[in-house]
């Protein structure tokens, strides 16, 4: 998969979720000589709030996705109506102008391509951190300082793209009996991480 060959395991990758779980577990096990943490991220309304033009620009930048250009453009080039039904009647209409639509076969692909370069840029800045995404759920594993720094880079990159991180839905795995070190505690407090 030429588009998502680096860190995206939730799109067009059979067994991708299991691979992420095993990779994160292996990262924890590798911490025999250093303390390793895992941080998982959560984005508010990931699919619904992405800028549609940004999604299309990202998708159209991949030659390998060229067979999908016209279909994706047809599905998302202008607003559409979402129908709210109760029993057999339409009771409300919502105008869809942002992001990808829930249930659309292009939903995950659209979101995924729109954040792929963001993930890759952060990975390149933090080569000692494991980055694994399952569509909009990004997990990071690394030493205390490396993982905390990578998380802050991801948040900064999200902010540049108007992607809102939901700290209270992010998780940090500390698998040691000792209290959280100050650097990790600061991260938890700065972003309200659970």
mmCIF file of C-alpha atoms in Angstrom, residues 89-175:
data_model
loop_
_atom_site.group_PDB
_atom_site.id
_atom_site.type_symbol
_atom_site.label_atom_id
_atom_site.label_comp_id
_atom_site.label_asym_id
_atom_site.label_seq_id
_atom_site.Cartn_x
_atom_site.Cartn_y
_atom_site.Cartn_z
ATOM 1 C CA UNK A 89 -40.323 9.367 7.215
ATOM 2 C CA UNK A 90 -37.626 11.996 6.778
ATOM 3 C CA UNK A 91 -37.909 14.202 9.868
ATOM 4 C CA UNK A 92 -34.885 16.439 9.371
ATOM 5 C CA UNK A 93 -32.273 17.346 6.790
ATOM 6 C CA UNK A 94 -28.695 18.260 7.667
ATOM 7 C CA UNK A 95 -26.422 19.954 5.151
ATOM 8 C CA UNK A 96 -23.081 18.123 4.896
ATOM 9 C CA UNK A 97 -20.293 20.567 4.015
ATOM 10 C CA UNK A 98 -17.267 19.450 6.083
ATOM 11 C CA UNK A 99 -15.311 16.252 6.445
ATOM 12 C CA UNK A 100 -16.393 12.860 5.225
ATOM 13 C CA UNK A 101 -19.802 11.347 5.780
ATOM 14 C CA UNK A 102 -20.341 8.558 8.281
ATOM 15 C CA UNK A 103 -20.943 5.279 6.492
ATOM 16 C CA UNK A 104 -19.370 6.502 3.260
ATOM 17 C CA UNK A 105 -16.856 4.067 1.763
ATOM 18 C CA UNK A 106 -14.480 7.009 1.305
ATOM 19 C CA UNK A 107 -14.697 8.168 4.933
ATOM 20 C CA UNK A 108 -11.628 6.466 6.374
ATOM 21 C CA UNK A 109 -9.607 6.929 3.206
ATOM 22 C CA UNK A 110 -10.393 10.650 3.082
ATOM 23 C CA UNK A 111 -9.488 11.249 6.697
ATOM 24 C CA UNK A 112 -6.425 9.013 6.477
ATOM 25 C CA UNK A 113 -4.859 10.735 3.475
ATOM 26 C CA UNK A 114 -5.555 14.143 4.985
ATOM 27 C CA UNK A 115 -3.421 13.407 8.066
ATOM 28 C CA UNK A 116 -0.826 11.041 6.576
ATOM 29 C CA UNK A 117 1.786 13.719 5.886
ATOM 30 C CA UNK A 118 1.219 15.141 9.367
ATOM 31 C CA UNK A 119 1.949 11.710 10.889
ATOM 32 C CA UNK A 120 5.007 11.179 8.672
ATOM 33 C CA UNK A 121 6.437 14.630 9.506
ATOM 34 C CA UNK A 122 6.068 13.934 13.232
ATOM 35 C CA UNK A 123 7.629 10.482 12.799
ATOM 36 C CA UNK A 124 10.612 12.015 11.026
ATOM 37 C CA UNK A 125 11.102 14.496 13.901
ATOM 38 C CA UNK A 126 10.959 11.678 16.460
ATOM 39 C CA UNK A 127 12.697 8.606 14.995
ATOM 40 C CA UNK A 128 13.002 6.904 18.400
ATOM 41 C CA UNK A 129 9.224 6.821 18.891
ATOM 42 C CA UNK A 130 6.910 4.179 17.466
ATOM 43 C CA UNK A 131 3.942 5.772 15.644
ATOM 44 C CA UNK A 132 0.954 3.552 14.803
ATOM 45 C CA UNK A 133 -2.441 4.806 13.649
ATOM 46 C CA UNK A 134 -5.743 3.052 13.226
ATOM 47 C CA UNK A 135 -7.468 5.664 11.075
ATOM 48 C CA UNK A 136 -7.909 8.588 13.520
ATOM 49 C CA UNK A 137 -6.532 6.859 16.624
ATOM 50 C CA UNK A 138 -2.785 7.444 16.871
ATOM 51 C CA UNK A 139 -0.637 5.624 19.430
ATOM 52 C CA UNK A 140 2.926 6.548 20.358
ATOM 53 C CA UNK A 141 5.450 4.411 22.233
ATOM 54 C CA UNK A 142 8.870 5.427 23.399
ATOM 55 C CA UNK A 143 11.052 6.521 26.272
ATOM 56 C CA UNK A 144 9.584 9.094 28.632
ATOM 57 C CA UNK A 145 11.162 12.167 27.079
ATOM 58 C CA UNK A 146 10.892 10.970 23.478
ATOM 59 C CA UNK A 147 7.210 9.977 23.701
ATOM 60 C CA UNK A 148 6.237 13.173 25.550
ATOM 61 C CA UNK A 149 8.070 15.308 22.982
ATOM 62 C CA UNK A 150 6.446 13.392 20.100
ATOM 63 C CA UNK A 151 2.998 13.834 21.631
ATOM 64 C CA UNK A 152 3.560 17.588 21.922
ATOM 65 C CA UNK A 153 4.648 17.652 18.254
ATOM 66 C CA UNK A 154 1.501 15.805 17.203
ATOM 67 C CA UNK A 155 -0.678 18.253 19.158
ATOM 68 C CA UNK A 156 1.128 21.225 17.575
ATOM 69 C CA UNK A 157 0.692 19.718 14.093
ATOM 70 C CA UNK A 158 -2.988 19.057 14.795
ATOM 71 C CA UNK A 159 -3.416 22.654 15.945
ATOM 72 C CA UNK A 160 -1.894 23.923 12.682
ATOM 73 C CA UNK A 161 -4.495 21.877 10.797
ATOM 74 C CA UNK A 162 -7.376 22.969 13.089
ATOM 75 C CA UNK A 163 -7.704 19.427 14.389
ATOM 76 C CA UNK A 164 -8.817 19.455 18.017
ATOM 77 C CA UNK A 165 -7.177 16.949 20.367
ATOM 78 C CA UNK A 166 -9.447 15.706 23.145
ATOM 79 C CA UNK A 167 -7.073 15.316 26.064
ATOM 80 C CA UNK A 168 -9.690 13.781 28.335
ATOM 81 C CA UNK A 169 -10.089 10.942 25.812
ATOM 82 C CA UNK A 170 -6.351 10.431 25.326
ATOM 83 C CA UNK A 171 -4.704 7.721 27.384
ATOM 84 C CA UNK A 172 -1.248 7.247 28.820
ATOM 85 C CA UNK A 173 0.005 3.819 29.841
ATOM 86 C CA UNK A 174 2.510 3.888 32.683
ATOM 87 C CA UNK A 175 3.271 0.268 33.588
#
